[in-house]
Coordinates of C-alpha atoms and ligand atoms in Angstrom, one line a residue:
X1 CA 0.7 -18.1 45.2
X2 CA -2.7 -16.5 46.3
X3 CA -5.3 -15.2 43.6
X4 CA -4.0 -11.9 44.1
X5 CA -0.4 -11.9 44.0
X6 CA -0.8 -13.6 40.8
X7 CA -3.1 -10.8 39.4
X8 CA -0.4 -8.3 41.0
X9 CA 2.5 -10.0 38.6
X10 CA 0.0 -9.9 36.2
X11 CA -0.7 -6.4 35.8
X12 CA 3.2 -5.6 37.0
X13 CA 4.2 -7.3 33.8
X14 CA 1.8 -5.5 31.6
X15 CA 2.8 -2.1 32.9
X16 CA 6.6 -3.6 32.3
X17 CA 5.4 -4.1 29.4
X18 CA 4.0 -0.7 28.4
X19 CA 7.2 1.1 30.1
X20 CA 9.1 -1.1 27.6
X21 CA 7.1 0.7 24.1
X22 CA 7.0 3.9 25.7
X23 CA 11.1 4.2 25.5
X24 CA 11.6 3.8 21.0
X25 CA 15.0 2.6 21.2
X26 CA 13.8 -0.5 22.6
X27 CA 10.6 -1.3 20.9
X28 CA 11.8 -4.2 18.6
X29 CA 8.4 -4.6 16.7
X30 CA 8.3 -1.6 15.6
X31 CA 7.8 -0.5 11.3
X32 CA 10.4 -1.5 9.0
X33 CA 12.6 -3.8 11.8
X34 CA 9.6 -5.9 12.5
X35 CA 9.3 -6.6 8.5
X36 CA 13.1 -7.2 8.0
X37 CA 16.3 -7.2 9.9
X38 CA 20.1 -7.0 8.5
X39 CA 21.0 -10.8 8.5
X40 CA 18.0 -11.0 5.7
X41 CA 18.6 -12.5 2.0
X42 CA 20.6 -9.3 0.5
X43 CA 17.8 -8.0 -2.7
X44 CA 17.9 -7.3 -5.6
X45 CA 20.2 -10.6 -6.0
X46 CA 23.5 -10.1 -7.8
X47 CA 23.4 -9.5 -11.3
X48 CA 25.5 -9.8 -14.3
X49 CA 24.8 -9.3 -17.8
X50 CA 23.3 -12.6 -19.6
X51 CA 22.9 -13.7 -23.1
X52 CA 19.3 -14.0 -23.9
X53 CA 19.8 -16.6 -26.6
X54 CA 21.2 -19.3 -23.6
X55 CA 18.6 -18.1 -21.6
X56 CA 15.7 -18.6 -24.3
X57 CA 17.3 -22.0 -25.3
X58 CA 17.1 -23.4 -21.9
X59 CA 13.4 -22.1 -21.2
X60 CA 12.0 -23.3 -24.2
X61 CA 13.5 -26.9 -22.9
X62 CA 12.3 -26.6 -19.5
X63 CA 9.0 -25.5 -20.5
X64 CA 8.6 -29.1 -21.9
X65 CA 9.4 -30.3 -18.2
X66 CA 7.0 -28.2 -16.0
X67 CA 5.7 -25.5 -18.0
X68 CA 5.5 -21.8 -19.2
X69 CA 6.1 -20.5 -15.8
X70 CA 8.6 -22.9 -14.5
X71 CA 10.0 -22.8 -18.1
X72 CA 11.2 -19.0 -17.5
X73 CA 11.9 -18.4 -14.1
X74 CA 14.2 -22.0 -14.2
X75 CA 15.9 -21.2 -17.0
X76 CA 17.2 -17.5 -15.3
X77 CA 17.7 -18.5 -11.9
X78 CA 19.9 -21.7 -13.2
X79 CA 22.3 -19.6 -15.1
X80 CA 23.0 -17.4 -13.3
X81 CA 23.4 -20.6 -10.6
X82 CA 26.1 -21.7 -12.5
X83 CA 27.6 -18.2 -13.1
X84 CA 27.2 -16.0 -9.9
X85 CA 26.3 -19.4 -7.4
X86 CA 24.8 -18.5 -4.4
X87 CA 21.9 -17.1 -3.8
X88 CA 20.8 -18.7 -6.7
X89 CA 21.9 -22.1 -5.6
X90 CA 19.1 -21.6 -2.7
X91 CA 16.0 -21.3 -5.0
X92 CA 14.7 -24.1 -5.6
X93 CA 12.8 -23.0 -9.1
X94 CA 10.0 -25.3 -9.0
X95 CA 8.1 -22.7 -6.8
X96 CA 7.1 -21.7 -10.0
X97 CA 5.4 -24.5 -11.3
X98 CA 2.5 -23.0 -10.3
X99 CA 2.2 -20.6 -13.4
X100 CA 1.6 -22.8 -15.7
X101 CA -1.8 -22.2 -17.9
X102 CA -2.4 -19.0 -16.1
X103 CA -1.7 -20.1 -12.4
X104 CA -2.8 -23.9 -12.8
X105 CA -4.8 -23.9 -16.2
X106 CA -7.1 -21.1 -15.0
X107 CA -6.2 -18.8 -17.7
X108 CA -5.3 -16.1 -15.7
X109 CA -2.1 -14.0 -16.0
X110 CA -0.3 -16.1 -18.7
X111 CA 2.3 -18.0 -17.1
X112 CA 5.6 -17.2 -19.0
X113 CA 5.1 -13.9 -17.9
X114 CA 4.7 -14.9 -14.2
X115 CA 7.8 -16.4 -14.1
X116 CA 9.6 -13.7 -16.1
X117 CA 8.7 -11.2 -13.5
X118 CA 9.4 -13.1 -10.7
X119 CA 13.2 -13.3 -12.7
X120 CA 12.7 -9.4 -13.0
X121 CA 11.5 -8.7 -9.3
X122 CA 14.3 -10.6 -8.1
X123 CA 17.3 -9.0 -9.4
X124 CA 16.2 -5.6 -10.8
X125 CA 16.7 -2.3 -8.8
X126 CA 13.4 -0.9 -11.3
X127 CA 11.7 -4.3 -11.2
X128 CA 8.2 -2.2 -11.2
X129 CA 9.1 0.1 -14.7
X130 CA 10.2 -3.7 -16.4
X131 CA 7.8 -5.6 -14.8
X132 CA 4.9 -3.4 -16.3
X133 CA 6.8 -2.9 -19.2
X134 CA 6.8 -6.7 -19.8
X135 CA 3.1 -7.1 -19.6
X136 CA 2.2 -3.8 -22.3
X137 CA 5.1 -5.6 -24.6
X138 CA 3.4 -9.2 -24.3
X139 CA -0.4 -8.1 -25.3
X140 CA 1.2 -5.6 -27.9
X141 CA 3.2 -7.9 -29.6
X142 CA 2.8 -10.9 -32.4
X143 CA 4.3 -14.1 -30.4
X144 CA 5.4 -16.2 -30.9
X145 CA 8.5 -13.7 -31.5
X146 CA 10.7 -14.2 -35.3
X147 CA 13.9 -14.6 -32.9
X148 CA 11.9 -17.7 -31.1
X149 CA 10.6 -19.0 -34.5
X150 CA 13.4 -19.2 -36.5
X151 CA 15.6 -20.3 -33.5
X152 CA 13.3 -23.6 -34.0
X153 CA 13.4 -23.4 -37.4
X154 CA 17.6 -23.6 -36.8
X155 CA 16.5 -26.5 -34.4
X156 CA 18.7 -24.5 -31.7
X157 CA 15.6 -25.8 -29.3
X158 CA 16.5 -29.6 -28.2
X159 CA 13.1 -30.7 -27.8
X160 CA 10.5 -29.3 -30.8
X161 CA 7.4 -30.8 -30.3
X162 CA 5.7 -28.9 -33.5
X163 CA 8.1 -28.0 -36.7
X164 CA 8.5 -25.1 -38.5
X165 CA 7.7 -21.1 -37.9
X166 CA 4.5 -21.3 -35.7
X167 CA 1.8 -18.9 -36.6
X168 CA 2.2 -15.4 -34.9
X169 CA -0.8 -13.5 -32.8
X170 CA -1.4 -10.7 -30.9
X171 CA -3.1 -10.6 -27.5
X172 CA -4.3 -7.3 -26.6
X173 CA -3.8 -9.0 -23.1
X174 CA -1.8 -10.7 -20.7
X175 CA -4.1 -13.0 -19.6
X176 CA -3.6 -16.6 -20.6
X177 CA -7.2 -17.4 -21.6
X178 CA -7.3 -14.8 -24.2
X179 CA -4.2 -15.3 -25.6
X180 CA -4.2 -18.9 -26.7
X181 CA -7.8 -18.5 -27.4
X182 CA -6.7 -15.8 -29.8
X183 CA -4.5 -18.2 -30.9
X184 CA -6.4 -21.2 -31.6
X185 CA -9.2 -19.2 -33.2
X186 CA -6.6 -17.9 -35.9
X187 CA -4.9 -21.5 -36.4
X188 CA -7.9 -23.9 -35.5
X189 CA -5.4 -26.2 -33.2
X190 CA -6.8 -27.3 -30.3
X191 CA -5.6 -26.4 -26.7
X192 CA -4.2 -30.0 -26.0
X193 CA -2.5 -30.0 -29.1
X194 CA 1.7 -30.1 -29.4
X195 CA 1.2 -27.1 -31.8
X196 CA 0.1 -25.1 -28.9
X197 CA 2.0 -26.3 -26.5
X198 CA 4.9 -25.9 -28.9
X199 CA 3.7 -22.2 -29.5
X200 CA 3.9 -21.5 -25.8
X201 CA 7.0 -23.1 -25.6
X202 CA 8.4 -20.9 -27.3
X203 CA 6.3 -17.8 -26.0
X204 CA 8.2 -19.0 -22.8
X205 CA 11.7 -18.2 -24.1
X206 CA 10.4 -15.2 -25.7
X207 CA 9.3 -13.4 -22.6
X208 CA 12.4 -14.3 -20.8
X209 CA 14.2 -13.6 -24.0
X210 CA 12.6 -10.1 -23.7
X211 CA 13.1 -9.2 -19.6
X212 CA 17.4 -10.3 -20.2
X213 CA 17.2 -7.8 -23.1
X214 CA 15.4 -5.4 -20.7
X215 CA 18.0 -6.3 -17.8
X216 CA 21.0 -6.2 -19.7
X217 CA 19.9 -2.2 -20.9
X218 CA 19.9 -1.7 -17.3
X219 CA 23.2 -3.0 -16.3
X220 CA 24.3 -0.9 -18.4
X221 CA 22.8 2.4 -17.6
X222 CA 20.3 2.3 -20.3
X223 CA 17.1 1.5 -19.5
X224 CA 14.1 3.4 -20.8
X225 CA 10.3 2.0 -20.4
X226 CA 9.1 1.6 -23.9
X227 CA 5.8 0.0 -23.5
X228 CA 3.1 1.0 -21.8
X229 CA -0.7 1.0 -22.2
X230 CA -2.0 1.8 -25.2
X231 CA -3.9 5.3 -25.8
X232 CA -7.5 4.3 -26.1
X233 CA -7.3 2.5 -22.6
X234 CA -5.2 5.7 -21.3
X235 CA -8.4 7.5 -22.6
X236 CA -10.7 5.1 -20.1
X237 CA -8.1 5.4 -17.4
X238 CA -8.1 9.5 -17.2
X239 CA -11.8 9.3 -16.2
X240 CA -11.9 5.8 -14.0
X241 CA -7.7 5.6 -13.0
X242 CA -6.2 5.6 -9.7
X243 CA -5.4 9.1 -10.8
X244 CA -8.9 10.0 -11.4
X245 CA -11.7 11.5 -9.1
X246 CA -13.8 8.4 -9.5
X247 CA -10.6 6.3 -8.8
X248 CA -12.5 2.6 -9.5
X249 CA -10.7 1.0 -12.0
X250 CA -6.9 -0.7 -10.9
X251 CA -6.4 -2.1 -14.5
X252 CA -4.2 -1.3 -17.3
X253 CA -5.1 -4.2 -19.5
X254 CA -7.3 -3.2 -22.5
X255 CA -11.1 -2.1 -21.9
X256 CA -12.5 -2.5 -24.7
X257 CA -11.4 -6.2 -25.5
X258 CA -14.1 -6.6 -22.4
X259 CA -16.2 -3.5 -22.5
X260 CA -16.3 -2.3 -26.0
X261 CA -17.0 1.2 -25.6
X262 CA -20.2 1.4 -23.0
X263 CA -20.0 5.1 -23.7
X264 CA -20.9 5.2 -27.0
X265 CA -24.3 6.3 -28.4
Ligands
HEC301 C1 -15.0 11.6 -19.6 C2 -14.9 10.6 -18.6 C3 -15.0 9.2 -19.0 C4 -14.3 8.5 -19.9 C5 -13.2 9.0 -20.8 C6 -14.7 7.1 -19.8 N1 -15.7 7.0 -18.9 FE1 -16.6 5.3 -18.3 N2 -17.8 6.3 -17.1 C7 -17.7 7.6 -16.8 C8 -18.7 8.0 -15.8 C9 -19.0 9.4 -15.2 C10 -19.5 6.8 -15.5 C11 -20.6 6.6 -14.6 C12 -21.8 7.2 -15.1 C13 -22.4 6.5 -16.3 O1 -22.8 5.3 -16.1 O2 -22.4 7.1 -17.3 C14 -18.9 5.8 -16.4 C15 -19.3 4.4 -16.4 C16 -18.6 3.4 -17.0 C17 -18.9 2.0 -16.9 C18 -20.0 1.4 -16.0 C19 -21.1 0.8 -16.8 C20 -22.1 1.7 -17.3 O3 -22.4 1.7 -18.5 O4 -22.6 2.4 -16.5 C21 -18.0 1.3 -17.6 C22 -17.9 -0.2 -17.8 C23 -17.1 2.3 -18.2 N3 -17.5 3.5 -17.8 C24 -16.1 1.9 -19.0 C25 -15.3 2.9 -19.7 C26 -14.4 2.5 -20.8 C27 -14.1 1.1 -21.2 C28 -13.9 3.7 -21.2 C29 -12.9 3.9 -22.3 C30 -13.3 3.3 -23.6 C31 -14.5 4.8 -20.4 N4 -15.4 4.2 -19.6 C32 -14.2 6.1 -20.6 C33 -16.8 8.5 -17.3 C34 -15.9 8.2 -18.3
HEC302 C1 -10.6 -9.0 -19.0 C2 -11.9 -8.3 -19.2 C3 -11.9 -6.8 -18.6 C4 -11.0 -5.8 -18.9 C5 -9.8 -5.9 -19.8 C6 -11.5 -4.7 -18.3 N1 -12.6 -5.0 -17.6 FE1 -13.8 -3.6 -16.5 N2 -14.9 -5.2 -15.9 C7 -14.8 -6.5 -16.3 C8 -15.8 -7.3 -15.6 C9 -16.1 -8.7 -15.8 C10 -16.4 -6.4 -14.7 C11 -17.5 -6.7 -13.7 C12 -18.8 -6.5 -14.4 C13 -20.0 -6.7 -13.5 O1 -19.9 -7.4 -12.6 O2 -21.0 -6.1 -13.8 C14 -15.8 -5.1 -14.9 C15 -16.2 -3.9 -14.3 C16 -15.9 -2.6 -14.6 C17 -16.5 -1.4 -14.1 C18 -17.6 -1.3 -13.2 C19 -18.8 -1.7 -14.0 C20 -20.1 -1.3 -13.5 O3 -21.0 -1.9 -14.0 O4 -20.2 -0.4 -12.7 C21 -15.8 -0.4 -14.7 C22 -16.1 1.1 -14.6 C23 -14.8 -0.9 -15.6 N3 -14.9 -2.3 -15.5 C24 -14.0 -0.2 -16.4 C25 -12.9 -0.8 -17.0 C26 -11.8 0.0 -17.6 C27 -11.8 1.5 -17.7 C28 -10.9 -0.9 -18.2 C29 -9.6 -0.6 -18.8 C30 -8.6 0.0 -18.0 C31 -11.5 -2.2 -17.9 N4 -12.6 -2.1 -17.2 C32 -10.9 -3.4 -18.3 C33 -14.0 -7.0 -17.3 C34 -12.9 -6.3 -17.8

């Protein structure tokens, strides 16, 4: 084959090409088809009412065994394993070992929430309302939770690394840093301690706790967001929101724990 018969095939095949997108039914890489096609995984995964107390039980255990984020996403997905079977006897759960300490003791978003709303994204139809909901309920709530503390106090936990009701704090945030800090300011334990690791053992089974709670209200037709920022950083947002003209703040987690207020006199 001379130089320019092979430049001829060349640009044949490239026109061939172009005659090929021109015509829509048979552009195959197109939007949505390129993405996913209808021999993909089925989503949200199948369903069915759960009861949070199993679910909470077996977190807290886990958590012992790979931590926070591991600890809630395990304890869902292996349930419902043994109840529904597949697809949840393809996911292998240890992909979320990774949340533990706020993705790998960086103290980022605390890690019994990042396995919860992986649990949450996976089977839930409003994944986004719960999801969001999860994170305002977290930093606006004492945890560990009275359910989770006096479930150890019952010793309905098989493995308690620290006795007794564990004290309770509240966050402002989701992000793991400031939440045990919080934490270890109000008690003076140490983060290396079994009393914190105990307290976010049971935070673990809280959270999950929490999203079956939230997932069983929307099985049944019931599901209403009830947390959601609080007012002062609503306030903020109005001004520096997505929804605003300056548009340059993507945050919904408390300013002023960071910025006090920078507007005041
Ligand atoms: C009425 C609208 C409005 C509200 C409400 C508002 N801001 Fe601002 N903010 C502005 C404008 C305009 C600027 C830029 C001009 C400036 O620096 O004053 C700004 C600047 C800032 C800056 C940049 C730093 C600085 O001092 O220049 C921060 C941080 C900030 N705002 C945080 C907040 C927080 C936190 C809240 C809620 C407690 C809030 N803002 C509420 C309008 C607002
Ligand atoms: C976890 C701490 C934290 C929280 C919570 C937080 N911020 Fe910030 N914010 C920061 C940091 C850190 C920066 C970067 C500051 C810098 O580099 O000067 C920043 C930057 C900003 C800036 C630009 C600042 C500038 O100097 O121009 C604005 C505006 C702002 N934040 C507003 C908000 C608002 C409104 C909220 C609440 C919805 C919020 N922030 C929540 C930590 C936080």
């Amino acid at each position: 084959m001379d130089k320019d018969l092979s430049r001829r095939n060349f640009l044949g095949s490239v026109a061939g090409l172009a005659g090929v997108a021109a015509l829509p039914s048979l552009n195959l890489f197109s939007g949505h088809e390129r993405l996913l096609s209808a021999d993909d995984p089925a989503w949200p995964a199948p369903y069915t009412p759960l009861d949070p107390i199993e679910v909470m039980k077996l977190a807290h255990d886990t958590f012992w065994n790979g931590g926070c984020g591991y600890g809630s996403f395990h304890a869902f997905v292996k349930i419902l394993r043994d109840q529904i079977g597949a697809p949840y006897t393809y996911i292998p759960t240890q992909m979320l070992k990774f949340g533990k300490g706020g993705v790998l003791e960086t103290g980022t978003l605390c890690g019994a929430l990042t396995g919860t709303l992986a649990a949450v994204n996976l089977v839930s139809q409003k994944w986004d309302k719960i999801c969001n909901e999860l994170i305002h309920w977290y930093s606006q709530t004492y945890l560990p939770t009275d359910l989770s503390n006096q479930m150890a106090v019952n010793h309905e936990f098989d493995v308690i690394k620290h006795e007794g009701p564990i004290e309770q704090s509240l966050s402002h945030s989701p992000l793991c840093h400031v939440s045990i800090a919080r934490w270890c300011t109000l008690t003076g334990a140490t983060v290396i301690s079994n009393h914190r690791k105990e307290r976010c053992g049971r935070i673990t089974a809280d959270c999950i706790g929490k999203a079956v709670e939230l997932l069983n209200q929307e099985y049944a037709g019931q599901y209403a967001q009830a947390f959601h920022a609080d007012e002062e950083t609503e306030k903020c947002l109005s001004c520096h929101g997505p929804k605003s003209e300056m548009a340059n703040v993507q945050s919904e987690m408390s300013c002023g724990q960071c910025h006090g207020n920078p507007h005041a006199e």
